[in-house]
Amino acid sequence: MQYLQLIIGSLLVSLPFCRPGATEDQMWAAGKLMRDVCLPKFPKITTEIADGIQKGILPDDKDAKCYINCIMEMMQTMKKGKFMVESTLKQVELLMPESYKASYRKGISECKDAAVGIKNNCDAAHAQLTCFRSKIEIFVFP
């Protein structure tokens, strides 16, 4: 919870200086903060596994799926197993470099129903990210 408050506080302090979008360095820095919060919650997820997920290698096991869910909930793209389309689109506009946005908007549109009907939150996040990986040209994940 303290990390989330730190992230939100940092974002609020920097808002007056922001323009729409972010640099690639800023995007990865925000992602690192999320990883730093979620990795300790899932001790079976090593840095190597997290690096693989970052590159689109999505293990099909409970810990990996729940780690993905943790990150996606922090990004406000998933909430209780449901994909948050509007929130995700806002995050893309605020936190992604301009060169990524068109591909992400298209992928979000194509994947909006990827987790529909999946009851387990971790399975839903994994299904959502799997769809993104296949539909988004420049796939990135913290």
PDB file of C-alpha atoms in Angstrom:
ATOM      1  CA  MET A   1       0.000   0.000   0.000  1.00  0.00           C
ATOM      2  CA  GLN A   2       2.867   2.372   0.780  1.00  0.00           C
ATOM      3  CA  TYR A   3       4.314   1.781  -2.693  1.00  0.00           C
ATOM      4  CA  LEU A   4       0.974   2.571  -4.298  1.00  0.00           C
ATOM      5  CA  GLN A   5       0.769   5.807  -2.306  1.00  0.00           C
ATOM      6  CA  LEU A   6       4.338   6.619  -3.359  1.00  0.00           C
ATOM      7  CA  ILE A   7       3.513   6.016  -7.017  1.00  0.00           C
ATOM      8  CA  ILE A   8       0.323   8.077  -6.875  1.00  0.00           C
ATOM      9  CA  GLY A   9       2.068  10.852  -4.938  1.00  0.00           C
ATOM     10  CA  SER A  10       4.919  10.946  -7.445  1.00  0.00           C
ATOM     11  CA  LEU A  11       2.482  11.156 -10.313  1.00  0.00           C
ATOM     12  CA  LEU A  12       0.485  13.955  -8.670  1.00  0.00           C
ATOM     13  CA  VAL A  13       3.602  16.006  -7.963  1.00  0.00           C
ATOM     14  CA  SER A  14       4.749  15.633 -11.562  1.00  0.00           C
ATOM     15  CA  LEU A  15       1.371  16.386 -13.177  1.00  0.00           C
ATOM     16  CA  PRO A  16       1.930  20.132 -13.615  1.00  0.00           C
ATOM     17  CA  PHE A  17       5.057  19.355 -15.630  1.00  0.00           C
ATOM     18  CA  CYS A  18       3.509  16.605 -17.755  1.00  0.00           C
ATOM     19  CA  ARG A  19       2.392  16.650 -21.308  1.00  0.00           C
ATOM     20  CA  PRO A  20       0.228  13.887 -22.775  1.00  0.00           C
ATOM     21  CA  GLY A  21       2.210  10.694 -23.015  1.00  0.00           C
ATOM     22  CA  ALA A  22       5.527   9.811 -21.502  1.00  0.00           C
ATOM     23  CA  THR A  23       9.007   9.068 -22.652  1.00  0.00           C
ATOM     24  CA  GLU A  24      10.090   5.462 -22.918  1.00  0.00           C
ATOM     25  CA  ASP A  25      12.356   5.940 -19.878  1.00  0.00           C
ATOM     26  CA  GLN A  26       9.432   7.275 -17.830  1.00  0.00           C
ATOM     27  CA  MET A  27       7.243   4.364 -18.925  1.00  0.00           C
ATOM     28  CA  TRP A  28       9.867   1.795 -17.867  1.00  0.00           C
ATOM     29  CA  ALA A  29      10.489   3.619 -14.561  1.00  0.00           C
ATOM     30  CA  ALA A  30       6.777   3.404 -13.715  1.00  0.00           C
ATOM     31  CA  GLY A  31       6.833  -0.267 -14.673  1.00  0.00           C
ATOM     32  CA  LYS A  32       9.803  -0.923 -12.393  1.00  0.00           C
ATOM     33  CA  LEU A  33       7.880   0.519  -9.449  1.00  0.00           C
ATOM     34  CA  MET A  34       5.029  -1.899 -10.151  1.00  0.00           C
ATOM     35  CA  ARG A  35       7.411  -4.842 -10.443  1.00  0.00           C
ATOM     36  CA  ASP A  36       9.020  -3.851  -7.141  1.00  0.00           C
ATOM     37  CA  VAL A  37       5.606  -4.032  -5.461  1.00  0.00           C
ATOM     38  CA  CYS A  38       4.373  -7.273  -7.061  1.00  0.00           C
ATOM     39  CA  LEU A  39       7.536  -9.430  -7.151  1.00  0.00           C
ATOM     40  CA  PRO A  40       7.805  -9.843  -3.349  1.00  0.00           C
ATOM     41  CA  LYS A  41       4.179 -11.028  -3.217  1.00  0.00           C
ATOM     42  CA  PHE A  42       5.029 -14.003  -5.443  1.00  0.00           C
ATOM     43  CA  PRO A  43       8.357 -15.471  -4.286  1.00  0.00           C
ATOM     44  CA  LYS A  44       8.234 -18.233  -6.924  1.00  0.00           C
ATOM     45  CA  ILE A  45       8.450 -15.534  -9.612  1.00  0.00           C
ATOM     46  CA  THR A  46      12.146 -14.892 -10.082  1.00  0.00           C
ATOM     47  CA  THR A  47      13.561 -11.839 -11.799  1.00  0.00           C
ATOM     48  CA  GLU A  48      14.298 -14.096 -14.789  1.00  0.00           C
ATOM     49  CA  ILE A  49      10.648 -15.200 -15.014  1.00  0.00           C
ATOM     50  CA  ALA A  50       9.473 -11.579 -14.677  1.00  0.00           C
ATOM     51  CA  ASP A  51      11.923 -10.566 -17.419  1.00  0.00           C
ATOM     52  CA  GLY A  52      10.472 -13.308 -19.620  1.00  0.00           C
ATOM     53  CA  ILE A  53       6.929 -12.064 -18.995  1.00  0.00           C
ATOM     54  CA  GLN A  54       8.150  -8.592 -19.914  1.00  0.00           C
ATOM     55  CA  LYS A  55       9.271 -10.044 -23.268  1.00  0.00           C
ATOM     56  CA  GLY A  56       5.982 -11.874 -23.859  1.00  0.00           C
ATOM     57  CA  ILE A  57       6.864 -15.307 -22.481  1.00  0.00           C
ATOM     58  CA  LEU A  58       3.768 -15.998 -20.381  1.00  0.00           C
ATOM     59  CA  PRO A  59       4.072 -19.089 -18.155  1.00  0.00           C
ATOM     60  CA  ASP A  60       0.868 -21.027 -17.604  1.00  0.00           C
ATOM     61  CA  ASP A  61       1.098 -21.434 -13.826  1.00  0.00           C
ATOM     62  CA  LYS A  62      -0.782 -19.933 -10.901  1.00  0.00           C
ATOM     63  CA  ASP A  63       2.022 -17.750  -9.526  1.00  0.00           C
ATOM     64  CA  ALA A  64       2.841 -16.227 -12.916  1.00  0.00           C
ATOM     65  CA  LYS A  65      -0.831 -15.578 -13.635  1.00  0.00           C
ATOM     66  CA  CYS A  66      -1.323 -13.929 -10.234  1.00  0.00           C
ATOM     67  CA  TYR A  67       1.841 -11.840 -10.669  1.00  0.00           C
ATOM     68  CA  ILE A  68       0.437 -10.643 -14.015  1.00  0.00           C
ATOM     69  CA  ASN A  69      -2.865  -9.862 -12.287  1.00  0.00           C
ATOM     70  CA  CYS A  70      -1.047  -7.881  -9.579  1.00  0.00           C
ATOM     71  CA  ILE A  71       0.699  -5.727 -12.185  1.00  0.00           C
ATOM     72  CA  MET A  72      -2.471  -5.265 -14.231  1.00  0.00           C
ATOM     73  CA  GLU A  73      -4.477  -4.243 -11.166  1.00  0.00           C
ATOM     74  CA  MET A  74      -1.793  -1.702 -10.265  1.00  0.00           C
ATOM     75  CA  MET A  75      -1.973  -0.371 -13.828  1.00  0.00           C
ATOM     76  CA  GLN A  76      -5.763  -0.187 -13.422  1.00  0.00           C
ATOM     77  CA  THR A  77      -6.290  -2.362 -16.480  1.00  0.00           C
ATOM     78  CA  MET A  78      -7.912  -5.191 -14.490  1.00  0.00           C
ATOM     79  CA  LYS A  79     -10.199  -5.044 -11.484  1.00  0.00           C
ATOM     80  CA  LYS A  80     -11.543  -8.214  -9.869  1.00  0.00           C
ATOM     81  CA  GLY A  81     -11.042 -10.192 -13.067  1.00  0.00           C
ATOM     82  CA  LYS A  82     -12.678  -7.621 -15.324  1.00  0.00           C
ATOM     83  CA  PHE A  83     -10.853  -5.727 -18.059  1.00  0.00           C
ATOM     84  CA  MET A  84     -11.217  -1.978 -17.537  1.00  0.00           C
ATOM     85  CA  VAL A  85     -11.322  -0.630 -21.109  1.00  0.00           C
ATOM     86  CA  GLU A  86     -11.755   3.080 -20.343  1.00  0.00           C
ATOM     87  CA  SER A  87      -9.168   3.089 -17.579  1.00  0.00           C
ATOM     88  CA  THR A  88      -6.712   1.247 -19.829  1.00  0.00           C
ATOM     89  CA  LEU A  89      -7.194   3.756 -22.636  1.00  0.00           C
ATOM     90  CA  LYS A  90      -6.531   6.601 -20.171  1.00  0.00           C
ATOM     91  CA  GLN A  91      -3.352   4.889 -18.970  1.00  0.00           C
ATOM     92  CA  VAL A  92      -2.166   4.521 -22.569  1.00  0.00           C
ATOM     93  CA  GLU A  93      -2.675   8.241 -23.172  1.00  0.00           C
ATOM     94  CA  LEU A  94      -0.892   9.259 -19.963  1.00  0.00           C
ATOM     95  CA  LEU A  95       1.910   6.755 -19.603  1.00  0.00           C
ATOM     96  CA  MET A  96       2.935   5.595 -23.053  1.00  0.00           C
ATOM     97  CA  PRO A  97       5.133   7.269 -25.632  1.00  0.00           C
ATOM     98  CA  GLU A  98       3.317   8.512 -28.725  1.00  0.00           C
ATOM     99  CA  SER A  99       4.899   5.814 -30.910  1.00  0.00           C
ATOM    100  CA  TYR A 100       3.129   3.043 -28.934  1.00  0.00           C
ATOM    101  CA  LYS A 101      -0.358   4.529 -28.710  1.00  0.00           C
ATOM    102  CA  ALA A 102      -1.967   3.563 -32.037  1.00  0.00           C
ATOM    103  CA  SER A 103      -0.925  -0.082 -31.699  1.00  0.00           C
ATOM    104  CA  TYR A 104      -2.198  -0.211 -28.111  1.00  0.00           C
ATOM    105  CA  ARG A 105      -5.539   1.424 -28.939  1.00  0.00           C
ATOM    106  CA  LYS A 106      -6.067  -1.155 -31.697  1.00  0.00           C
ATOM    107  CA  GLY A 107      -5.020  -4.057 -29.455  1.00  0.00           C
ATOM    108  CA  ILE A 108      -7.262  -2.881 -26.619  1.00  0.00           C
ATOM    109  CA  SER A 109     -10.205  -2.766 -29.004  1.00  0.00           C
ATOM    110  CA  GLU A 110      -9.457  -6.240 -30.363  1.00  0.00           C
ATOM    111  CA  CYS A 111      -8.881  -7.758 -26.901  1.00  0.00           C
ATOM    112  CA  LYS A 112     -11.642  -6.068 -24.910  1.00  0.00           C
ATOM    113  CA  ASP A 113     -13.544  -9.355 -24.468  1.00  0.00           C
ATOM    114  CA  ALA A 114     -10.557 -11.681 -23.952  1.00  0.00           C
ATOM    115  CA  ALA A 115     -11.309 -12.255 -20.256  1.00  0.00           C
ATOM    116  CA  VAL A 116     -15.114 -12.312 -20.451  1.00  0.00           C
ATOM    117  CA  GLY A 117     -16.543 -15.353 -18.690  1.00  0.00           C
ATOM    118  CA  ILE A 118     -13.319 -16.264 -16.884  1.00  0.00           C
ATOM    119  CA  LYS A 119     -14.112 -16.448 -13.179  1.00  0.00           C
ATOM    120  CA  ASN A 120     -10.611 -16.616 -11.688  1.00  0.00           C
ATOM    121  CA  ASN A 121      -8.969 -13.168 -11.530  1.00  0.00           C
ATOM    122  CA  CYS A 122      -5.477 -14.499 -12.238  1.00  0.00           C
ATOM    123  CA  ASP A 123      -6.660 -16.577 -15.211  1.00  0.00           C
ATOM    124  CA  ALA A 124      -8.527 -13.544 -16.567  1.00  0.00           C
ATOM    125  CA  ALA A 125      -5.425 -11.326 -16.361  1.00  0.00           C
ATOM    126  CA  HIS A 126      -3.336 -14.015 -18.087  1.00  0.00           C
ATOM    127  CA  ALA A 127      -5.922 -14.354 -20.888  1.00  0.00           C
ATOM    128  CA  GLN A 128      -6.024 -10.580 -21.318  1.00  0.00           C
ATOM    129  CA  LEU A 129      -2.242 -10.262 -21.507  1.00  0.00           C
ATOM    130  CA  THR A 130      -2.011 -13.241 -23.879  1.00  0.00           C
ATOM    131  CA  CYS A 131      -4.402 -11.474 -26.238  1.00  0.00           C
ATOM    132  CA  PHE A 132      -2.439  -8.223 -25.978  1.00  0.00           C
ATOM    133  CA  ARG A 133       0.782 -10.064 -26.762  1.00  0.00           C
ATOM    134  CA  SER A 134      -0.733 -11.458 -29.960  1.00  0.00           C
ATOM    135  CA  LYS A 135      -2.472  -8.254 -31.106  1.00  0.00           C
ATOM    136  CA  ILE A 136      -0.174  -5.389 -30.095  1.00  0.00           C
ATOM    137  CA  GLU A 137       2.779  -4.823 -32.406  1.00  0.00           C
ATOM    138  CA  ILE A 138       5.061  -3.237 -29.788  1.00  0.00           C
ATOM    139  CA  PHE A 139       4.289  -5.430 -26.763  1.00  0.00           C
ATOM    140  CA  VAL A 140       5.564  -4.104 -23.437  1.00  0.00           C
ATOM    141  CA  PHE A 141       4.824  -5.201 -19.885  1.00  0.00           C
ATOM    142  CA  PRO A 142       6.490  -4.227 -16.615  1.00  0.00           C
TER     143      PRO A 142
END
